[in-house]
Coordinates of C-alpha atoms in Angstrom, one line a residue:
Chain I
M63 CA 95.5 140.7 74.8
N64 CA 99.2 140.4 75.6
G65 CA 100.9 139.2 78.9
N66 CA 101.4 142.5 80.6
G67 CA 99.5 142.1 84.3
A68 CA 98.7 138.5 83.7
A69 CA 97.9 136.3 86.6
L70 CA 99.6 133.6 85.0
Q71 CA 101.9 133.4 82.1
V72 CA 104.3 130.8 80.3
S73 CA 106.8 131.7 77.9
D74 CA 108.4 129.5 75.5
I75 CA 108.2 126.4 77.9
R76 CA 109.9 123.3 76.7
K77 CA 109.9 120.1 78.4
T78 CA 111.9 117.0 77.6
F79 CA 111.6 113.7 79.5
E80 CA 114.2 110.8 78.9
E81 CA 112.9 107.5 78.4
G82 CA 116.0 105.3 78.7
S83 CA 118.2 106.2 75.9
Q84 CA 115.5 108.6 74.2
R85 CA 114.6 111.9 74.7
V86 CA 111.0 112.9 74.1
E87 CA 110.2 116.7 73.9
V88 CA 106.5 117.1 75.2
L89 CA 106.4 120.6 75.0
R90 CA 108.1 122.5 72.4
G91 CA 108.0 126.2 73.2
V92 CA 104.7 127.1 74.5
S93 CA 103.6 130.5 75.6
L94 CA 100.3 131.7 76.8
H95 CA 98.9 134.1 79.5
V96 CA 95.8 134.1 81.5
A97 CA 94.3 137.4 83.4
A98 CA 92.8 137.5 86.5
G99 CA 89.0 136.9 86.0
E100 CA 89.6 135.1 82.8
V101 CA 88.8 131.8 81.8
L102 CA 90.8 129.8 79.4
A103 CA 90.1 126.5 77.8
L104 CA 92.9 124.4 76.8
E105 CA 92.0 121.7 74.3
G106 CA 93.8 119.1 72.2
P107 CA 94.1 115.4 71.6
S108 CA 95.7 113.0 74.1
G109 CA 99.6 113.1 74.0
S110 CA 99.3 116.9 72.9
G111 CA 101.1 117.9 76.1
K112 CA 98.1 119.6 78.0
T113 CA 98.5 117.7 81.1
T114 CA 102.4 118.3 81.2
L115 CA 101.6 121.9 80.5
L116 CA 99.2 122.1 83.3
S117 CA 101.6 120.0 85.8
I118 CA 104.1 123.0 84.9
M119 CA 101.5 125.7 85.5
G120 CA 100.8 124.3 88.8
C121 CA 104.4 123.9 90.0
I122 CA 104.2 120.1 90.2
L123 CA 106.7 119.7 87.4
T124 CA 109.6 122.1 86.4
A125 CA 110.1 123.0 82.6
S126 CA 113.4 122.0 81.0
S127 CA 113.5 125.5 79.7
G128 CA 111.2 128.7 79.1
E129 CA 109.9 130.9 82.0
L130 CA 106.7 130.7 84.4
S131 CA 105.3 133.8 86.2
I132 CA 102.7 133.7 88.6
G133 CA 100.9 137.0 89.7
G134 CA 103.6 138.9 87.8
E135 CA 106.5 137.2 89.9
P136 CA 108.9 134.7 87.8
V137 CA 108.8 131.3 89.2
R138 CA 112.4 130.5 89.3
A139 CA 112.3 128.0 92.1
R140 CA 113.6 124.5 91.3
H141 CA 113.5 123.1 94.7
E142 CA 110.6 121.1 95.6
A143 CA 110.1 122.7 99.0
Q144 CA 110.0 126.2 97.2
L145 CA 107.7 124.8 94.5
R146 CA 105.4 123.2 97.3
E147 CA 105.3 126.7 99.0
I148 CA 104.0 128.3 95.7
R149 CA 101.2 125.6 95.2
R150 CA 100.3 126.3 98.8
R151 CA 99.6 130.1 98.2
Q152 CA 99.1 130.6 94.5
I153 CA 97.1 127.5 93.0
G154 CA 93.9 126.0 93.4
F155 CA 93.6 122.5 91.6
V156 CA 90.3 120.7 90.4
F157 CA 91.0 117.1 89.2
Q158 CA 88.9 115.0 86.7
Q159 CA 88.7 112.2 89.5
F160 CA 87.9 115.0 92.1
N161 CA 90.4 113.3 94.5
L162 CA 88.4 113.9 97.6
F163 CA 89.4 112.2 101.0
P164 CA 86.8 109.5 101.2
A165 CA 87.2 109.3 104.9
L166 CA 86.4 113.0 105.6
T167 CA 83.0 114.8 105.3
A168 CA 82.8 117.7 102.4
A169 CA 83.6 120.4 105.4
E170 CA 86.4 118.5 106.6
N171 CA 88.0 117.7 102.9
V172 CA 88.0 121.7 102.8
E173 CA 89.4 122.3 105.9
Y174 CA 92.0 119.6 105.6
A175 CA 93.4 121.3 102.5
L176 CA 93.4 124.6 104.4
N177 CA 95.5 122.6 107.2
V178 CA 97.8 121.7 104.7
K179 CA 98.1 125.3 103.6
G180 CA 98.8 126.5 107.2
H181 CA 95.3 127.5 108.2
R182 CA 94.6 126.3 111.5
G183 CA 91.7 125.9 114.0
R184 CA 88.2 127.6 114.1
A185 CA 89.3 130.1 111.3
A186 CA 89.9 127.2 109.0
H187 CA 86.7 125.6 109.7
Q188 CA 84.8 128.8 109.0
E189 CA 86.6 129.2 105.8
A190 CA 85.7 125.8 104.8
V191 CA 82.1 126.4 105.5
R192 CA 82.1 129.6 103.7
A193 CA 83.6 128.0 100.3
L194 CA 81.3 125.4 100.5
T195 CA 78.2 127.6 101.0
Q196 CA 79.7 129.7 98.0
V197 CA 79.6 126.4 95.7
G198 CA 75.9 125.7 97.0
L199 CA 76.6 122.9 99.3
A200 CA 76.0 124.7 102.6
D201 CA 73.4 121.7 103.3
R202 CA 75.9 119.0 102.5
L203 CA 78.7 120.1 104.9
H204 CA 78.9 116.9 106.8
F205 CA 78.3 114.4 103.9
L206 CA 80.8 111.9 103.1
P207 CA 82.0 111.6 99.4
R208 CA 80.3 108.5 98.8
D209 CA 77.0 110.2 99.7
L210 CA 77.2 113.0 97.3
S211 CA 76.5 113.0 93.4
G212 CA 79.3 113.5 90.8
G213 CA 78.4 117.1 90.7
Q214 CA 78.4 117.7 94.1
K215 CA 81.5 116.0 94.8
Q216 CA 83.1 118.1 92.0
R217 CA 81.8 121.3 93.8
V218 CA 83.3 120.1 96.9
A219 CA 86.7 119.8 94.8
I220 CA 86.2 123.7 93.6
A221 CA 85.4 124.7 97.2
R222 CA 88.8 123.0 98.1
A223 CA 90.8 124.5 95.4
L224 CA 89.1 127.8 96.5
A225 CA 90.0 127.5 100.1
G226 CA 93.2 129.8 100.8
A227 CA 92.0 132.0 98.2
P228 CA 94.8 131.4 95.4
P229 CA 95.0 133.7 92.6
V230 CA 94.9 130.7 90.1
L231 CA 92.8 127.8 89.5
L232 CA 93.7 124.8 87.3
A233 CA 91.2 122.4 86.5
D234 CA 92.1 119.0 84.6
E235 CA 89.0 117.7 82.8
P236 CA 86.8 118.6 85.5
T237 CA 83.4 117.3 83.7
A238 CA 84.8 114.1 82.0
N239 CA 83.1 112.3 85.1
L240 CA 79.7 114.0 85.1
D241 CA 76.8 113.5 83.5
R242 CA 75.5 116.4 81.0
E243 CA 73.4 118.4 83.4
S244 CA 75.9 118.2 86.2
G245 CA 78.7 118.9 83.8
A246 CA 77.1 122.1 82.7
R247 CA 76.4 123.4 86.0
V248 CA 80.1 122.8 87.1
L249 CA 81.0 124.9 84.4
E250 CA 78.5 127.6 85.2
L251 CA 79.9 127.6 88.8
F252 CA 83.6 127.8 87.3
R253 CA 82.8 130.9 85.3
E254 CA 80.8 132.7 88.2
V255 CA 83.7 132.0 90.6
S256 CA 86.2 133.4 88.3
K257 CA 84.5 136.3 87.4
R258 CA 83.3 137.0 90.9
E259 CA 86.6 136.3 92.8
G260 CA 88.9 137.5 90.0
K261 CA 90.7 134.1 89.4
A262 CA 92.5 133.2 86.5
L263 CA 91.2 129.8 85.3
V264 CA 92.5 127.2 82.9
I265 CA 90.5 124.4 82.1
V266 CA 92.1 121.3 80.2
T267 CA 89.4 119.4 78.4
H268 CA 88.1 117.3 75.7
D269 CA 84.6 118.8 76.4
P270 CA 83.3 121.1 73.8
K271 CA 80.8 122.5 76.4
V272 CA 83.7 124.2 78.1
R273 CA 83.9 126.7 75.0
A274 CA 80.5 128.0 76.1
V275 CA 82.0 129.3 79.4
A276 CA 85.6 130.4 78.5
D277 CA 86.7 133.6 77.3
R278 CA 89.4 131.9 75.4
V279 CA 90.1 128.8 73.8
L280 CA 93.4 127.3 72.6
S281 CA 94.3 124.3 71.0
M282 CA 97.3 122.2 71.7
H283 CA 99.0 119.8 69.0
D284 CA 102.4 118.2 69.1
G285 CA 103.7 120.1 72.2
L286 CA 102.6 123.5 70.7
I287 CA 99.7 125.8 70.9
A288 CA 98.1 125.6 67.4
A289 CA 97.9 128.9 65.7
Chain Y
M295 CA 92.6 120.5 112.9
V296 CA 91.4 117.6 111.0
S297 CA 93.1 114.2 111.5
L298 CA 93.3 112.4 108.2
A299 CA 95.1 109.6 110.0
R300 CA 92.3 108.9 112.6
R301 CA 89.5 109.3 110.0
N302 CA 91.3 106.9 107.6
L303 CA 91.6 104.3 110.4
L304 CA 88.0 104.4 111.5
H305 CA 86.7 104.6 107.6
D306 CA 88.6 101.1 107.2
R307 CA 87.7 99.3 110.4
L308 CA 88.9 96.0 109.4
R309 CA 92.0 97.0 108.7
F310 CA 92.4 98.7 112.0
L311 CA 91.2 95.7 113.9
I312 CA 93.7 93.4 112.2
T313 CA 96.5 96.0 112.9
V314 CA 95.6 96.3 116.6
A315 CA 95.0 92.6 116.9
G316 CA 98.6 92.0 115.8
V317 CA 100.1 94.6 118.2
A318 CA 98.1 93.2 121.1
F319 CA 99.2 89.7 120.2
A320 CA 102.8 90.6 120.2
V321 CA 102.2 92.8 123.5
T322 CA 100.4 89.8 125.2
L323 CA 103.2 87.4 123.9
V324 CA 105.7 89.5 125.5
L325 CA 104.0 90.6 128.9
V326 CA 103.0 86.9 129.6
Q327 CA 106.0 85.6 128.7
V328 CA 108.6 87.7 130.2
G329 CA 105.9 88.2 133.0
L330 CA 106.5 84.3 133.7
F331 CA 109.9 84.2 133.4
M332 CA 110.1 86.9 135.9
G333 CA 107.6 85.3 138.5
L334 CA 109.8 82.3 138.0
L335 CA 113.0 84.2 138.6
D336 CA 111.0 85.7 141.7
K337 CA 110.8 82.2 142.9
A338 CA 114.4 81.5 142.3
T339 CA 115.1 84.3 144.9
V340 CA 112.0 84.2 147.0
T341 CA 113.9 82.9 150.1
I342 CA 116.7 85.2 149.9
R343 CA 114.2 88.2 149.7
N344 CA 112.1 87.1 152.6
A345 CA 114.7 85.8 155.1
S346 CA 116.1 88.4 157.2
A347 CA 119.5 87.6 156.5
D348 CA 121.7 90.3 155.4
V349 CA 124.8 88.1 154.4
W350 CA 124.6 84.3 153.1
V351 CA 127.6 82.1 153.5
T352 CA 127.7 79.2 151.1
S353 CA 129.9 76.4 149.9
R354 CA 132.4 77.2 147.1
A355 CA 130.9 77.8 143.9
T356 CA 127.0 77.2 144.9
P357 CA 125.2 78.3 141.7
N358 CA 121.8 79.3 143.3
V359 CA 119.9 78.8 146.6
D360 CA 118.1 75.8 145.4
F361 CA 121.4 73.9 144.5
A362 CA 123.1 73.8 147.7
H363 CA 126.3 71.8 148.6
T364 CA 127.3 71.1 152.2
F365 CA 130.3 72.6 154.5
P366 CA 131.2 72.0 158.1
E367 CA 128.5 73.3 160.1
T368 CA 131.2 74.6 162.8
T369 CA 131.9 77.4 160.6
V370 CA 129.2 79.2 162.0
L371 CA 131.1 79.5 165.4
R372 CA 133.7 81.5 163.7
V373 CA 131.3 83.8 162.0
R374 CA 129.4 84.4 165.3
G375 CA 132.6 85.9 166.9
L376 CA 133.1 88.6 164.2
P377 CA 132.3 92.1 165.1
G378 CA 129.1 93.5 163.2
V379 CA 127.4 90.0 163.5
E380 CA 124.2 90.1 165.5
R381 CA 123.3 86.6 164.9
A382 CA 124.4 83.7 162.6
D383 CA 122.8 80.6 162.1
N384 CA 123.0 77.2 159.9
L385 CA 120.3 76.6 157.4
I386 CA 120.1 73.4 155.6
V387 CA 118.6 73.4 152.2
Q388 CA 118.1 70.1 150.4
F389 CA 116.1 68.3 147.9
M390 CA 114.5 65.1 149.2
N391 CA 111.8 62.7 148.4
I392 CA 108.2 62.6 150.0
M393 CA 106.0 59.5 149.7
L394 CA 102.6 60.5 148.7
P395 CA 99.3 58.2 149.6
S396 CA 99.4 56.5 146.2
G397 CA 102.8 55.2 146.9
A398 CA 104.3 57.5 144.3
E399 CA 107.4 59.6 145.3
E400 CA 107.7 63.4 144.5
G401 CA 110.6 65.6 145.3
V402 CA 110.6 68.5 147.8
L403 CA 113.0 71.2 148.7
V404 CA 113.4 70.8 152.6
Y405 CA 114.4 74.0 154.6
G406 CA 115.9 73.1 158.0
L407 CA 116.3 75.8 160.6
E408 CA 116.4 75.8 164.2
D409 CA 114.6 79.3 164.9
F410 CA 112.2 80.1 161.7
H411 CA 111.0 83.0 163.6
A412 CA 114.4 84.6 163.9
W413 CA 114.7 84.6 160.2
H414 CA 111.2 85.3 159.1
L415 CA 111.0 82.0 157.6
P416 CA 108.3 80.8 156.3
W417 CA 107.1 84.2 155.3
D418 CA 103.3 83.5 154.5
V419 CA 101.9 81.0 156.8
E420 CA 98.3 79.9 156.0
Q421 CA 97.9 77.5 159.0
G422 CA 99.9 76.3 162.1
D423 CA 102.5 77.9 164.2
V424 CA 106.2 77.5 163.2
S425 CA 107.4 77.2 166.8
D426 CA 105.7 73.7 166.7
L427 CA 108.5 72.7 164.4
R428 CA 111.0 72.6 167.0
R429 CA 109.3 69.8 168.8
G430 CA 110.5 67.0 166.4
G431 CA 108.8 65.0 163.4
Y432 CA 106.8 68.0 162.2
V433 CA 106.8 69.6 159.0
F434 CA 105.1 72.8 157.1
L435 CA 104.1 72.1 153.8
D436 CA 103.5 74.6 151.3
R437 CA 100.1 74.8 149.3
S438 CA 101.7 74.7 145.9
A439 CA 102.2 71.0 146.8
E440 CA 98.9 70.2 146.2
L441 CA 99.4 70.6 142.2
R442 CA 101.8 67.9 142.4
F443 CA 101.0 66.0 145.5
G444 CA 97.2 66.0 145.6
P445 CA 95.4 67.8 148.5
F446 CA 96.5 67.7 152.1
Q447 CA 95.4 68.9 155.3
V448 CA 97.1 70.1 158.6
G449 CA 97.4 66.8 160.6
D450 CA 98.0 64.7 157.8
Y451 CA 101.1 62.4 157.8
R452 CA 103.8 62.2 155.0
E453 CA 107.1 60.2 154.7
I454 CA 110.3 61.9 153.8
F455 CA 113.0 59.5 153.0
G456 CA 111.3 56.8 154.8
R457 CA 110.7 58.9 158.1
R458 CA 106.9 59.9 159.0
F459 CA 106.2 63.7 159.6
K460 CA 103.3 65.1 160.7
I461 CA 102.1 68.5 158.7
V462 CA 101.5 70.8 161.3
G463 CA 101.2 74.1 159.1
A464 CA 100.8 75.0 155.6
T465 CA 102.4 78.0 153.7
H466 CA 102.0 80.0 150.6
G467 CA 104.5 81.2 147.8
A468 CA 107.2 78.7 148.9
A469 CA 108.4 76.9 146.0
S470 CA 111.8 76.7 144.1
F471 CA 112.5 77.9 140.8
T472 CA 112.1 74.3 139.6
T473 CA 108.4 74.4 141.1
A474 CA 109.3 71.9 143.7
P475 CA 107.4 72.9 146.8
V476 CA 109.2 73.8 149.8
A477 CA 109.0 71.9 153.2
F478 CA 110.0 73.5 156.5
M479 CA 111.5 71.3 159.3
D480 CA 113.7 71.5 162.4
Y481 CA 117.3 71.7 161.5
R482 CA 118.4 68.5 163.3
Q483 CA 115.5 66.5 161.8
A484 CA 116.6 67.7 158.3
Q485 CA 120.2 66.8 159.3
E486 CA 119.1 63.2 160.3
L487 CA 117.4 62.5 156.8
H488 CA 120.1 62.7 154.7
Q489 CA 123.5 60.9 154.8
S490 CA 125.4 63.8 153.3
L491 CA 124.1 66.0 156.3
P492 CA 125.5 65.1 159.5
N493 CA 127.8 67.8 161.1
R494 CA 127.3 69.9 158.0
T495 CA 125.0 72.6 156.9
S496 CA 124.0 74.3 153.5
Y497 CA 124.5 77.8 154.5
I498 CA 125.0 80.2 157.2
L499 CA 122.3 83.0 157.5
V500 CA 123.9 86.3 159.0
K501 CA 122.0 89.1 160.5
T502 CA 124.7 92.4 160.8
A503 CA 124.1 94.7 163.9
P504 CA 122.2 97.6 163.2
G505 CA 124.0 100.5 161.3
V506 CA 126.9 98.0 160.1
D507 CA 127.4 97.7 156.4
P508 CA 126.8 94.1 155.3
A509 CA 129.5 94.2 152.5
V510 CA 132.2 95.0 155.7
V511 CA 130.7 92.2 157.3
A512 CA 131.1 90.0 154.4
E513 CA 134.7 90.9 153.7
R514 CA 135.5 89.9 157.5
I515 CA 133.7 86.7 156.9
R516 CA 135.6 86.0 153.9
R517 CA 138.9 86.2 156.0
V518 CA 137.5 83.5 158.4
A519 CA 136.1 81.1 156.1
P520 CA 138.1 81.4 153.0
Y521 CA 136.8 78.0 151.7
N522 CA 133.6 79.6 151.6
D523 CA 131.7 82.1 149.3
V524 CA 130.1 85.0 151.0
Y525 CA 127.5 87.2 149.6
T526 CA 125.4 90.1 150.7
R527 CA 121.6 89.6 150.3
D528 CA 121.5 91.5 146.7
E529 CA 124.7 89.7 145.7
W530 CA 123.1 86.3 146.4
A531 CA 120.0 87.2 144.7
R532 CA 121.7 88.4 141.7
R533 CA 123.8 85.1 141.7
S534 CA 120.7 83.0 141.7
R535 CA 119.0 84.8 139.1
T536 CA 122.0 85.0 136.8
Y537 CA 122.4 81.1 137.2
W538 CA 118.9 80.8 135.8
V539 CA 119.0 83.2 133.1
R540 CA 122.5 82.2 131.8
Q541 CA 123.6 78.8 132.5
T542 CA 120.2 77.1 131.8
G543 CA 119.6 78.9 128.5
L544 CA 116.2 80.0 129.7
G545 CA 117.5 83.6 129.3
M546 CA 117.9 82.8 125.5
S547 CA 114.9 81.1 125.1
M548 CA 113.0 84.3 126.6
G549 CA 115.0 86.5 124.2
V550 CA 113.9 84.2 121.4
T551 CA 110.2 84.6 122.5
V552 CA 110.3 88.3 123.0
F553 CA 112.1 88.9 119.4
L554 CA 109.4 86.4 117.8
G555 CA 106.5 88.9 119.5
I556 CA 108.1 91.6 118.1
L557 CA 108.8 90.4 114.6
V558 CA 104.9 89.2 114.6
G559 CA 104.1 92.9 115.8
I560 CA 106.2 94.6 112.9
V561 CA 105.5 92.3 110.4
I562 CA 101.4 93.0 111.0
V563 CA 101.8 96.4 111.4
A564 CA 104.4 97.0 108.7
Q565 CA 102.0 95.0 106.6
T566 CA 98.6 96.7 107.0
L567 CA 100.3 100.4 107.0
Y568 CA 102.1 99.4 103.7
T569 CA 99.0 98.1 101.9
S570 CA 97.0 101.0 103.6
A571 CA 99.8 103.4 102.0
V572 CA 99.3 101.9 98.6
E573 CA 95.7 102.0 98.8
H574 CA 95.8 105.7 99.6
V575 CA 98.5 106.5 97.2
R576 CA 96.2 108.8 95.2
E577 CA 95.1 110.7 98.2
F578 CA 98.6 111.3 99.4
G579 CA 99.4 112.2 96.1
T580 CA 96.7 114.8 96.1
V581 CA 97.9 116.0 99.7
K582 CA 101.5 116.4 97.9
A583 CA 99.7 118.5 94.9
I584 CA 97.7 120.8 97.2
G585 CA 101.1 121.7 99.1
G586 CA 101.6 119.1 101.6
S587 CA 105.1 117.7 102.3
N588 CA 106.4 114.0 102.6
W589 CA 106.4 114.9 106.3
D590 CA 102.7 115.7 106.2
I591 CA 102.1 112.1 105.0
Y592 CA 104.7 110.8 107.5
R593 CA 102.5 112.6 110.1
I594 CA 99.5 110.6 109.1
L595 CA 101.0 107.1 109.0
G596 CA 102.8 108.2 112.2
E597 CA 99.8 108.8 113.9
Q598 CA 98.2 105.7 112.6
A599 CA 101.2 103.6 113.9
L600 CA 100.9 105.6 117.3
I601 CA 97.2 105.0 117.5
A602 CA 97.7 101.0 116.8
A603 CA 100.5 100.8 119.4
V604 CA 98.6 102.5 122.3
V605 CA 95.3 100.5 121.4
G606 CA 97.1 97.5 121.1
F607 CA 99.1 98.1 123.9
L608 CA 95.9 98.5 126.0
L609 CA 94.4 95.6 124.6
G610 CA 97.4 93.2 125.1
G611 CA 98.0 94.6 128.7
A612 CA 94.3 93.9 129.6
A613 CA 94.7 90.4 128.2
S614 CA 97.8 89.7 130.0
W615 CA 96.3 91.1 133.3
A616 CA 93.5 88.8 132.9
V617 CA 95.8 85.8 132.3
R618 CA 97.1 86.4 135.8
P619 CA 94.4 84.5 137.9
L620 CA 94.4 81.7 135.6
M621 CA 98.0 81.4 136.0
A622 CA 97.9 81.6 139.8
R623 CA 95.6 78.7 139.9
I624 CA 98.6 76.8 138.7
H625 CA 101.0 78.5 141.0
L626 CA 102.5 80.4 138.4
A627 CA 103.1 84.2 138.9
V628 CA 102.9 86.5 136.0
T629 CA 104.8 89.4 137.4
L630 CA 103.8 92.6 135.7
T631 CA 105.6 95.3 137.2
P632 CA 105.1 99.3 136.4
S633 CA 108.6 99.5 134.8
F634 CA 108.3 96.3 132.8
G635 CA 104.8 97.7 131.7
A636 CA 106.4 101.2 130.7
A637 CA 109.2 99.3 128.9
V638 CA 107.1 97.1 126.8
F639 CA 104.9 100.3 125.9
A640 CA 107.8 102.1 124.8
G641 CA 108.9 99.1 122.9
T642 CA 105.6 98.6 121.3
V643 CA 105.7 102.4 120.2
L644 CA 109.2 101.9 118.7
M645 CA 107.9 98.9 117.1
C646 CA 104.9 100.5 115.3
L647 CA 106.8 103.4 114.3
G648 CA 109.7 101.3 113.1
A649 CA 107.0 99.3 110.9
A650 CA 105.8 102.5 109.6
L651 CA 109.2 103.1 108.0
F652 CA 108.4 100.6 105.2
A653 CA 105.3 102.7 104.4
F654 CA 107.4 106.0 104.7
R655 CA 109.7 104.6 102.0
R656 CA 106.7 103.8 99.7
V657 CA 105.1 107.3 100.2
A658 CA 108.3 109.3 99.6
R659 CA 108.3 108.1 96.1
I660 CA 104.7 109.1 95.4
D661 CA 104.6 111.5 92.4
P662 CA 102.1 114.5 93.1
A663 CA 101.7 114.5 89.1
L664 CA 99.7 111.2 89.4
V665 CA 96.6 113.3 90.5
F666 CA 96.2 114.1 86.7
R667 CA 96.1 110.5 85.7
G668 CA 92.5 109.4 84.9

């Protein structure tokens, strides 16, 4: 599959960090593409550059060189305000640590993310309820994160990522803090959502079970996609 | 819209209580201390405000109403003859010693006038008729005297500078800035008590004719009494207040108290908001990662600071209000006016928002990429 019509495409991305007088090249020319409705698993040992690549694809970091396109539109923004706007409209994140707001209920966690993305009032609340219902948590709307299991917390995080209908979902080790059974259910949910809603999904993982739900698996070593 | 600020405050109640307690403490400190100070300043001008004199004639360089010097009492004759003057009378104000039943002596501030009714003095009579003061060795004593002199009854006798006076009335709220109670007696009686007073007076009270500007009358008096100072009521009150604020260091002392109160508030609010920001750094990183800006986080911290300010002010205000009757028992007034309350509220809000700036600096540096760290 080539990159034509890809929801997410990176071409020859390089990233260099300066640590004192040293320059560390973390990404050394990475190219990949993900189509709408496709699940891509990105594997690799620690330090291989997976998370840096995920940060660049999520517009949290900018590449030293190379090109990023989301929805066919090249991302040329370098200013934080422009990158923030792309994150709001185009990207949904799911984190290893869930990163839910502990003081907010499940519904409020999703609604707050919608508020940040510019959705307000009753419409935001209804959208939050819809997203949580979609991930099977209709009966946990008013639960605080501390009262939810690990799997349920990650489902709330997925609902939050889906809120606002971004075309790209980026997940960082989403099963690392889950038991085997919960991890399997979350992965199945990821695949289901991606296929049903046509989301381009990238899962950065060490978990071999991800292979079972991924359409493609790429491995990274030393800042490069392994052949 | 979901308020992460409010929910985080309620989620961490202990921290919120500490913050609010700090703000309430600072507010109470400022309200009570400055309220007491304003109450004392009220005392410094209480007779000026209550007497119906539009213009006061004093000896040269008299600093305030309590610390009077004397000048020839015949000066009043020149004042009475001026156009625009409806009435002018001499007033003696003099610290004297009063003998207590125990044999101890205490200070009392004597006000001597010929016609108290004409000048609306004393203004709050609890018992007695001020007309009786004209009959000779009689005195009205203020109830605040009980705190220092012990209880007294109308009909009791007290010696002032060795001369017996019968207490024929009691008043309220007549005390000097130094808390010395006021005794009201006939002008001639007062004059005979002190060696510096025969044929001399402390002040001339002047009532202007209806429609005449007191400032114009004051200027006319200055021309006929060149060795005296002449003030309108407001000028004289201001001079008396200024003396206590500037000359005695009380103003500086009050300023230091207010500064310390504000400092305590800032330190507590800044410290709790800053540690809160540090503890919620991952949450704020998440806000940034999902598209929030620094301003979204500033709003969270700002709203928390504002809530702490409002709740702390309400608690501090309530505590200060509750202190008033306790202070009144010892004849100290805590003066809390709406404008003073509004100023302290505005100061509290500014203090809390200012304290939040430290936390702003911390969250501004949050890197959203931290959300990917395990």
